[in-house]
Coordinates of C-alpha atoms in Angstrom, one line a residue:
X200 CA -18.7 -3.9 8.7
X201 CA -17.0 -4.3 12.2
X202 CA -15.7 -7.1 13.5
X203 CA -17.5 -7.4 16.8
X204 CA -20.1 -10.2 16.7
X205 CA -23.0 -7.5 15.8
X206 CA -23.1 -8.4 12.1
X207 CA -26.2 -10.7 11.2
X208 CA -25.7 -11.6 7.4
X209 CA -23.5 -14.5 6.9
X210 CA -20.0 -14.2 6.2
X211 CA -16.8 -16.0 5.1
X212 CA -13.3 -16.4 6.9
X213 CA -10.7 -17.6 4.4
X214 CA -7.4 -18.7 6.3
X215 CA -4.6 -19.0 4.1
X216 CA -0.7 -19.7 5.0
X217 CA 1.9 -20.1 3.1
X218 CA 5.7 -20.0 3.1
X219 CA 8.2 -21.6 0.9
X220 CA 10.2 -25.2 1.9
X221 CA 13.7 -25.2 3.1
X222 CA 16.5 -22.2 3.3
X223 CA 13.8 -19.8 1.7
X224 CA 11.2 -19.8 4.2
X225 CA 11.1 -16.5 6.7
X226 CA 8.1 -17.4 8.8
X227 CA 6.5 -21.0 10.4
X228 CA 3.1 -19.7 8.7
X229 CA 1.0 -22.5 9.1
X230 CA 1.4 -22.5 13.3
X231 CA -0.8 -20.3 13.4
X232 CA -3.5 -22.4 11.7
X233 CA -4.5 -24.7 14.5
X234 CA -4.8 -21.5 16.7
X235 CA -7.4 -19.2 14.7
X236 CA -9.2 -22.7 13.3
X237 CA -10.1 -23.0 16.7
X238 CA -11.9 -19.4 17.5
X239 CA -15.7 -19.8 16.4
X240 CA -16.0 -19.0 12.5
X241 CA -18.3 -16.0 13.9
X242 CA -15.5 -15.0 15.7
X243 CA -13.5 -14.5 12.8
X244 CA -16.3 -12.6 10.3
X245 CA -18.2 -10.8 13.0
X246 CA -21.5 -12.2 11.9
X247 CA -23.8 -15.0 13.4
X248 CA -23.0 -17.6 10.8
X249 CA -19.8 -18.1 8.9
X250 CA -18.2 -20.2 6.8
X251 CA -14.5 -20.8 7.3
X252 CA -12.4 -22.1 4.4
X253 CA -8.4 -22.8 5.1
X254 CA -5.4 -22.9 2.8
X255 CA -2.3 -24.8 4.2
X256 CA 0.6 -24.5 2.2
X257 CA -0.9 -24.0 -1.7
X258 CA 1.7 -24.8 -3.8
X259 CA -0.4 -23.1 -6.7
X260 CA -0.9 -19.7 -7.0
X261 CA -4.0 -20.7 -9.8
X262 CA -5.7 -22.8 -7.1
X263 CA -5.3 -19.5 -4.6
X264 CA -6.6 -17.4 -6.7
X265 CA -9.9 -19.7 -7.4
X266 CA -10.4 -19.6 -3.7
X267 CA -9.8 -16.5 -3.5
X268 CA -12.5 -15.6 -6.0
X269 CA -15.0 -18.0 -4.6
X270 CA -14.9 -16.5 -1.1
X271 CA -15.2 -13.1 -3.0
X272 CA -17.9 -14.3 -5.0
X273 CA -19.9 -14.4 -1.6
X274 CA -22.7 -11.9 -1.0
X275 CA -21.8 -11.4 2.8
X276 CA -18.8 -9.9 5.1
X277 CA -15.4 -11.4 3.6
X278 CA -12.4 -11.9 6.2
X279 CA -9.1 -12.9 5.1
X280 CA -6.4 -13.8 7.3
X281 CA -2.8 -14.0 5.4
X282 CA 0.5 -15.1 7.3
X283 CA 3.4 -15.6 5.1
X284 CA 5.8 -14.0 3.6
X285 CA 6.4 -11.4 0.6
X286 CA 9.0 -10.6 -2.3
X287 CA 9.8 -8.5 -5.2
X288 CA 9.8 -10.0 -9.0
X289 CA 12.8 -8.3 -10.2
X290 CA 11.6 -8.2 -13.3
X291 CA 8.4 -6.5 -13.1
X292 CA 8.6 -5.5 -9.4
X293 CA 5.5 -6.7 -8.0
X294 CA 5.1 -7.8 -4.6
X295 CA 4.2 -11.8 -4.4
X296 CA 2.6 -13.9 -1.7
X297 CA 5.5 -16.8 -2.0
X298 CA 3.6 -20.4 -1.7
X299 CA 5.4 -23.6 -0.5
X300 CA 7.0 -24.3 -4.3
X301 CA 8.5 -20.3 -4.4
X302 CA 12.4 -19.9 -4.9
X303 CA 13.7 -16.5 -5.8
X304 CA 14.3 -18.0 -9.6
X305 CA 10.6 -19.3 -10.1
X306 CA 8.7 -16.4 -8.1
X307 CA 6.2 -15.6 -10.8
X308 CA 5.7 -18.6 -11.9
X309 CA 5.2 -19.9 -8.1
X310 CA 4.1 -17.6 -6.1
X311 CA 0.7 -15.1 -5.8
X312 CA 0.9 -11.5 -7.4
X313 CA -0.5 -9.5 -5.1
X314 CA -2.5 -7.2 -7.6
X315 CA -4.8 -10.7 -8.4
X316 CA -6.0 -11.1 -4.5
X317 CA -6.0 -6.8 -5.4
X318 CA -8.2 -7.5 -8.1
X319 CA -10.5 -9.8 -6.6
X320 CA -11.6 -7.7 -3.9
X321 CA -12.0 -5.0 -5.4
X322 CA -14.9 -6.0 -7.0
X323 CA -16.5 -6.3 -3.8
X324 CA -18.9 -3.6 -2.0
X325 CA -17.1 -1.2 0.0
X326 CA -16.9 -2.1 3.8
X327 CA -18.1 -5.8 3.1
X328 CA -14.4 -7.0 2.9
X329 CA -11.9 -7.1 5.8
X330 CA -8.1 -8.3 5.3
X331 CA -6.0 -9.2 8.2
X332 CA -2.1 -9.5 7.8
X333 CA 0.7 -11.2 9.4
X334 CA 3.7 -11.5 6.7
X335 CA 7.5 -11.3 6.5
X336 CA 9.0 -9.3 4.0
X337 CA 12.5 -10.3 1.8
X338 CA 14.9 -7.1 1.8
X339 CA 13.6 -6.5 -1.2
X340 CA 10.0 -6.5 -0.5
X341 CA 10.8 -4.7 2.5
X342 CA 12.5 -1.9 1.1
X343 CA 9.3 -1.5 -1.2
X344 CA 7.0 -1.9 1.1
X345 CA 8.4 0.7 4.2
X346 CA 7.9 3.4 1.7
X347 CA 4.8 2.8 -0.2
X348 CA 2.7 0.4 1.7
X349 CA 0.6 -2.4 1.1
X350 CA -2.1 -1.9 -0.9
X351 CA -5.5 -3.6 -1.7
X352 CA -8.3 -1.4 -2.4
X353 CA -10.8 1.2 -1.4
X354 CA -13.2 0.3 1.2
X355 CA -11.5 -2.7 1.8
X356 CA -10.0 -2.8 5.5
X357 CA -6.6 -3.6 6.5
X358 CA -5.0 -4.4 9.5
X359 CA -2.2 -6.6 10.8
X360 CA 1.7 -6.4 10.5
X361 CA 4.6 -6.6 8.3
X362 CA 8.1 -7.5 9.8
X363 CA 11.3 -7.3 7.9
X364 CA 13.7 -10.6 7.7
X365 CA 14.0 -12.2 10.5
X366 CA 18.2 -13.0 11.5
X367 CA 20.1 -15.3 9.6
X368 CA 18.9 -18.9 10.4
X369 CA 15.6 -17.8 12.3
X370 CA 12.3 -18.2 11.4
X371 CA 9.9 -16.0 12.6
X372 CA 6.2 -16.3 14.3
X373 CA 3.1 -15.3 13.3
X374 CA 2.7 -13.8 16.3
X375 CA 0.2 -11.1 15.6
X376 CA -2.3 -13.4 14.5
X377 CA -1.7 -15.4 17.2
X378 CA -2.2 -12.3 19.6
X379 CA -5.8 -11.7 18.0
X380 CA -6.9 -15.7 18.3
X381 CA -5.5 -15.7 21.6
X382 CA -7.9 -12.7 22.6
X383 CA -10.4 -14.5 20.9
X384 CA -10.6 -17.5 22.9
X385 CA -10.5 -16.1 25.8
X386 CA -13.8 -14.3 25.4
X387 CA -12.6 -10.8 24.2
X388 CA -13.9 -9.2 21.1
X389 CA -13.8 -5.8 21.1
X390 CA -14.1 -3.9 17.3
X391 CA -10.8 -5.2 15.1
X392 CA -9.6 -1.8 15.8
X393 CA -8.8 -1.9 19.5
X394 CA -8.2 -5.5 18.8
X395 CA -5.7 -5.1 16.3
X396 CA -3.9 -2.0 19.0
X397 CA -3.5 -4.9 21.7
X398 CA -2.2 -7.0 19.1
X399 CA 0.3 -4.6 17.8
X400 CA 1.8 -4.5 21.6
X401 CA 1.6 -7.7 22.4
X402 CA 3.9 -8.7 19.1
X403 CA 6.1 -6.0 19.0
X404 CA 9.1 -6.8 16.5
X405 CA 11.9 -4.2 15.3
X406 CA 11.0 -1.7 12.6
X407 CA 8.0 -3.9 12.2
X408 CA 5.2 -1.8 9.7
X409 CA 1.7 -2.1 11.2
X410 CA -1.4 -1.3 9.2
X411 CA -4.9 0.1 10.3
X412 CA -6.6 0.8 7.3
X413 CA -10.2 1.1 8.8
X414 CA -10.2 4.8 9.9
X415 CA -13.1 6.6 10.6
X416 CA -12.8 8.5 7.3
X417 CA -13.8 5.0 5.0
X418 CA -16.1 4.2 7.7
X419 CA -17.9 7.0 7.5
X420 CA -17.9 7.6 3.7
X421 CA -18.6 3.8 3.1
X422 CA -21.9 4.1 5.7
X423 CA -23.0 7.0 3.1
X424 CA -22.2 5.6 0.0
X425 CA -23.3 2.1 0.4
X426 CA -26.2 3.4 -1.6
X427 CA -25.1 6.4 -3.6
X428 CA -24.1 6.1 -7.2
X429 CA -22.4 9.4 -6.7
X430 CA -20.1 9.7 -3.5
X431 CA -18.1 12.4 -2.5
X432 CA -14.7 12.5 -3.4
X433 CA -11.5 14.1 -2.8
X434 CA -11.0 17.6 -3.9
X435 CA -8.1 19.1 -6.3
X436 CA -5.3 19.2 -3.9
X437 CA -3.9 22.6 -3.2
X438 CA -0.4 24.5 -4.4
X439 CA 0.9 23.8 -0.9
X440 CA 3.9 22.0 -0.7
X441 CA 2.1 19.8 2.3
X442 CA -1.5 18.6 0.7
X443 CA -4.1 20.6 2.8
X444 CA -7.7 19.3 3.9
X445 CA -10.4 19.0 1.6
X446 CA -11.8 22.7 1.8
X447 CA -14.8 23.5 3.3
X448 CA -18.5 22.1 1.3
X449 CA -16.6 18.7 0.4
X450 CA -17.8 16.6 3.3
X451 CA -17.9 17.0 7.3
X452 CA -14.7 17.1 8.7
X453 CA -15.0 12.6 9.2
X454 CA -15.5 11.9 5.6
X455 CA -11.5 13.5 4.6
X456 CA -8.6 11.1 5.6
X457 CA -6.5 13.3 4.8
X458 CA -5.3 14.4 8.6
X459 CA -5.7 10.9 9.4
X460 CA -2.7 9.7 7.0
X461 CA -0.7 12.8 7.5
X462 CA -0.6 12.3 11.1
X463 CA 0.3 8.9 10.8
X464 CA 3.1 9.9 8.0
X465 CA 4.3 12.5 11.0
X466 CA 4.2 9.5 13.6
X467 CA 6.5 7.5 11.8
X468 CA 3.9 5.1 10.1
X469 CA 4.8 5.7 6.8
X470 CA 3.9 2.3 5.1
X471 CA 0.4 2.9 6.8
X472 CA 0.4 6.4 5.2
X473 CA 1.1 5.3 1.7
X474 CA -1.0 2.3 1.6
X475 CA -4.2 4.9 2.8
X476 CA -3.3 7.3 -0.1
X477 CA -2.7 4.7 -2.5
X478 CA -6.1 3.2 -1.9
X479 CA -7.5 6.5 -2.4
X480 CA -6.1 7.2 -5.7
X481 CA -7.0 3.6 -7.0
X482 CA -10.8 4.6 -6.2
X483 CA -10.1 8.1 -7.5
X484 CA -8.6 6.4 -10.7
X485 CA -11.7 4.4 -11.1
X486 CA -14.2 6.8 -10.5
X487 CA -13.2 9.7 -12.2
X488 CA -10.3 8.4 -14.9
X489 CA -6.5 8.7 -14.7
X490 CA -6.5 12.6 -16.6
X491 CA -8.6 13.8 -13.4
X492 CA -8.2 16.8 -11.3
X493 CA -9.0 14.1 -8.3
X494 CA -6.9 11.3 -9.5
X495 CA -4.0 14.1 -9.8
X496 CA -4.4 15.0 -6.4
X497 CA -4.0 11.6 -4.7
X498 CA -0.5 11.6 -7.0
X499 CA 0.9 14.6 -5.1
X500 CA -0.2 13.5 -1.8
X501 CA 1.8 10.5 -2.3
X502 CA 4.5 12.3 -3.5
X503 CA 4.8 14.0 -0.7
X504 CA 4.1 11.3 1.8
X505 CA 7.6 9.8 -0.4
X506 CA 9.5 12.7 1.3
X507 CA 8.2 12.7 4.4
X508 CA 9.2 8.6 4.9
X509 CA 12.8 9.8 3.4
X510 CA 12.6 8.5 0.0
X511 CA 13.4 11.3 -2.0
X512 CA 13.8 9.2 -5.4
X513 CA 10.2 8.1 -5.4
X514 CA 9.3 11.3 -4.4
X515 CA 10.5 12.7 -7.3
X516 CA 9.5 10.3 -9.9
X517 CA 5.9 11.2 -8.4
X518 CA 6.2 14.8 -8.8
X519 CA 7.0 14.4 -12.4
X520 CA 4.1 11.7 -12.5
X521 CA 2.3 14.7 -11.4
X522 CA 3.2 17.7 -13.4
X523 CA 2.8 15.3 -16.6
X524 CA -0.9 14.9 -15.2
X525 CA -1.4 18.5 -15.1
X526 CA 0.3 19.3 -18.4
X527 CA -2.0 17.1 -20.0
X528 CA -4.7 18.3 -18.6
X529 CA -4.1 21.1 -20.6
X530 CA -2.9 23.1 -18.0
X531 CA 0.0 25.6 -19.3
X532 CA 3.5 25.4 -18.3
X533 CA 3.5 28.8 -16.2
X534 CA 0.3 27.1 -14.5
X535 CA 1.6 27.9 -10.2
X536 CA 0.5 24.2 -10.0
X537 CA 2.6 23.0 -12.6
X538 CA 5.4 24.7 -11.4
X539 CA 5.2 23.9 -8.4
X540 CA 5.1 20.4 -8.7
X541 CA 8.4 20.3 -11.1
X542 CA 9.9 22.3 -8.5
X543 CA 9.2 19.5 -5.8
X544 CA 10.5 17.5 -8.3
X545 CA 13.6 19.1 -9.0
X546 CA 14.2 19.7 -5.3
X547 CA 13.9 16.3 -4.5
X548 CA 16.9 14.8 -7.1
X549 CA 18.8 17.3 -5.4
X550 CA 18.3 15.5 -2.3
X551 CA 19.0 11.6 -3.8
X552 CA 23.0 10.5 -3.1
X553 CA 22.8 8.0 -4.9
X554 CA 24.7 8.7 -8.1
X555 CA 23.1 6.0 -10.5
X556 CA 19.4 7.4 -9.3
X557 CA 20.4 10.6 -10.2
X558 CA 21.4 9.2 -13.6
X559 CA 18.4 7.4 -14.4
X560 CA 15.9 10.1 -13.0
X561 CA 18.0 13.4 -14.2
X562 CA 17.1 13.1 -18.1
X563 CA 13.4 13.1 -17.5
X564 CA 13.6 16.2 -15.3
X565 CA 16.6 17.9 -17.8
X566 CA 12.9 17.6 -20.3
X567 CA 10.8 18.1 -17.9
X568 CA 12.2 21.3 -16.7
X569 CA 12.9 22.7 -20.5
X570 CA 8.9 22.9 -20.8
X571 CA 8.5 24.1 -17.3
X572 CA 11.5 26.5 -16.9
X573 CA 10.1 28.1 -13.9
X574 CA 10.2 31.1 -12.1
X575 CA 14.2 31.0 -11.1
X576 CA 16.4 31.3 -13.7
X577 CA 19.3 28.6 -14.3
X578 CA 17.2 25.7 -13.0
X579 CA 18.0 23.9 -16.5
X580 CA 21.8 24.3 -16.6
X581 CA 22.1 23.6 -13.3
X582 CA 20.5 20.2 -13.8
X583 CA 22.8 19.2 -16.7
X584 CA 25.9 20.4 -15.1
X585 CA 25.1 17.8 -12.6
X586 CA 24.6 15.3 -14.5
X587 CA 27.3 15.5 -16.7
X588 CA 29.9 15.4 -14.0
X589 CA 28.1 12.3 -12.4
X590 CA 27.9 11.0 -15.9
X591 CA 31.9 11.8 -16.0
X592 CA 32.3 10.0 -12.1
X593 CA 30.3 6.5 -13.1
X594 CA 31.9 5.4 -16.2
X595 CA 31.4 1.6 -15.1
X596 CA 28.1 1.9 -13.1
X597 CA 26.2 3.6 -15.8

């Protein structure tokens, strides 16, 4: 489903904004309201009727989350439009969608977990369901987010912007969104995609993370598999230190995203990256189990989309991730693949400088690494020396 006006079944265009009361808030959510209510409900699905439903200011994440699941509930094209803001539960770290009644203190009791909107639309057909973002991100949040993405679902298209905190005192706009109504109502609607381009450089903030998760690779496999009980899927990813293309008799060259999220990890977009591979391991998870060859494959690529956006700590836990997969599996310890993923691993605590990191990650590598020595001798006492002197160097810290 593109959103172009083409689309004949009847759809659903759920507005919601929210963002918390007082010193809390990050973003004047709701301005953009008035603006979008004001493009033609057909507009906003891309189908010749619509219903258009709009949330300002819940206070109750419950009450979102029925709305939520009676817009999904809807047999037609689902568009969601979100502007707010996002934080990290310290306790659990999820990312929430803070309502007007969020503080940092009451977040899960106040606020929406982002895995329940996750969980609602994923329930839906792929390519019915179309999510458009405009959201500020606490530090926190942030620092989450700029290294794994946002993620929702496969077949379920993303695209819109997240922005880091504003300055001290400032609230920011929705200003994306209010780039696509604008368009809107003055007679332009071209497909989201070139849309959602125009957008992007009409609201250009610093650092700001824009997603465009409609690529031609889900098109292209949901158009095939709207019918098929048994899609193609990603294939085992390679001993390469870079995950490779699918290899020849998976698929024409359109159905693997694989070049698509590598070149936008190589451009910078690294959020966008993660959030593509993540929603292709949550459909590999699904449709083939968490012990497969497939779901396994999706693990590394994200590993090493981590240390291509810099984070080398995430990167490692998800080699390790990785190599566990394997090993279970049954695959034996002198397996290339094993190996090489525990190297990757090893290689990337090397890289972390940040001594308590090193602490926490190090003993699961120092046990890692005595089942999956490796082909270089050493590797094991070189790991505990380490960690002994930055055990002897953090007394207070650890």
């Amino acid at each position: 489903m593109v959103i172009n006006g083409e689309d004949t079944a009847p759809g659903t265009a759920l507005l919601i904004a929210a963002a918390p009361a007082g010193k809390s808030c990050l973003i004047d959510a709701t301005s953009v309201l008035p603006t979008l209510a004001a493009v033609p409900p057909g507009i906003l699905t891309g189908t010749t009727a619509a219903t258009l439903v709009e949330l300002a200011d819940p206070t109750d994440p419950q009450t979102v989350l029925t709305r939520v699941r009676a817009a999904a509930a809807a047999p037609g094209p689902l568009t969601l439009y979100i502007a707010g803001q996002l934080h990290l539960d310290h306790k659990q770290h999820l990312i929430h969608l803070a309502l007007a009644r969020s503080t940092p203190t009451t977040l899960r009791y106040t606020a929406l977990p982002w895995h329940w909107l996750a969980g609602e639309l994923k329930l839906r057909r792929p390519g019915t369901t179309t999510v458009v973002t405009d959201l500020v991100a606490a530090p926190d949040a942030w620092q989450k987010l700029s290294s794994e993405g946002l993620v929702l679902g496969y077949g379920i298209r993303v695209y819109g912007r997240i922005i880091p905190p504003p300055p001290r005192r400032q609230i920011a706009e929705p200003a994306y969104l209010k780039a696509l109504a604008t368009a809107w109502r003055s007679g332009i609607n071209p497909p989201l995609a070139q849309l959602h381009e125009q957008a992007a450089a009409r609201s250009g903030f610093p650092d700001a993370l824009f997603l465009a998760i409609g690529s031609t690779a889900v098109d292209s496999l949901t158009a095939s598999t709207a019918h098929d009980p048994n899609p193609p899927h990603p294939a085992p990813v390679p001993a390469a230190a870079v995950p490779a293309p699918f290899p020849a008799g998976t698929g024409t060259a359109e159905e693997d995203p694989l070049p698509a999220i590598l070149a936008a990890a190589h451009a910078g977009r690294h959020g966008e990256a993660a959030s593509l591979a993540a929603m292709w391991e949550g459909w590999a998870l699904r449709t083939h189990g968490a012990e497969s060859a497939q779901a396994t494959h999706w693990l590394e690529v994200r590993a090493d989309l981590a240390r291509l956006a810099g984070d080398a700590a995430r990167s490692c836990e998800l080699w390790m991730a990785a190599a566990d997969a394997r090993l279970a599996r049954r695959q034996p310890p002198d397996d290339p693949a094993v190996v090489g993923a525990v190297d990757r691993a090893h290689h990337q605590w090397q890289e972390l400088h940040d001594p308590q990191r090193c602490l926490e990650l190090g003993p699961p590598l120092v046990a890692l690494r005595l089942h999956v020595p490796g082909r270089r001798p050493g590797a094991v006492e070189a790991l505990q020396h380490r960690l002994s002197q930055l055990d002897g160097t953090l007394p207070a810290e650890a």
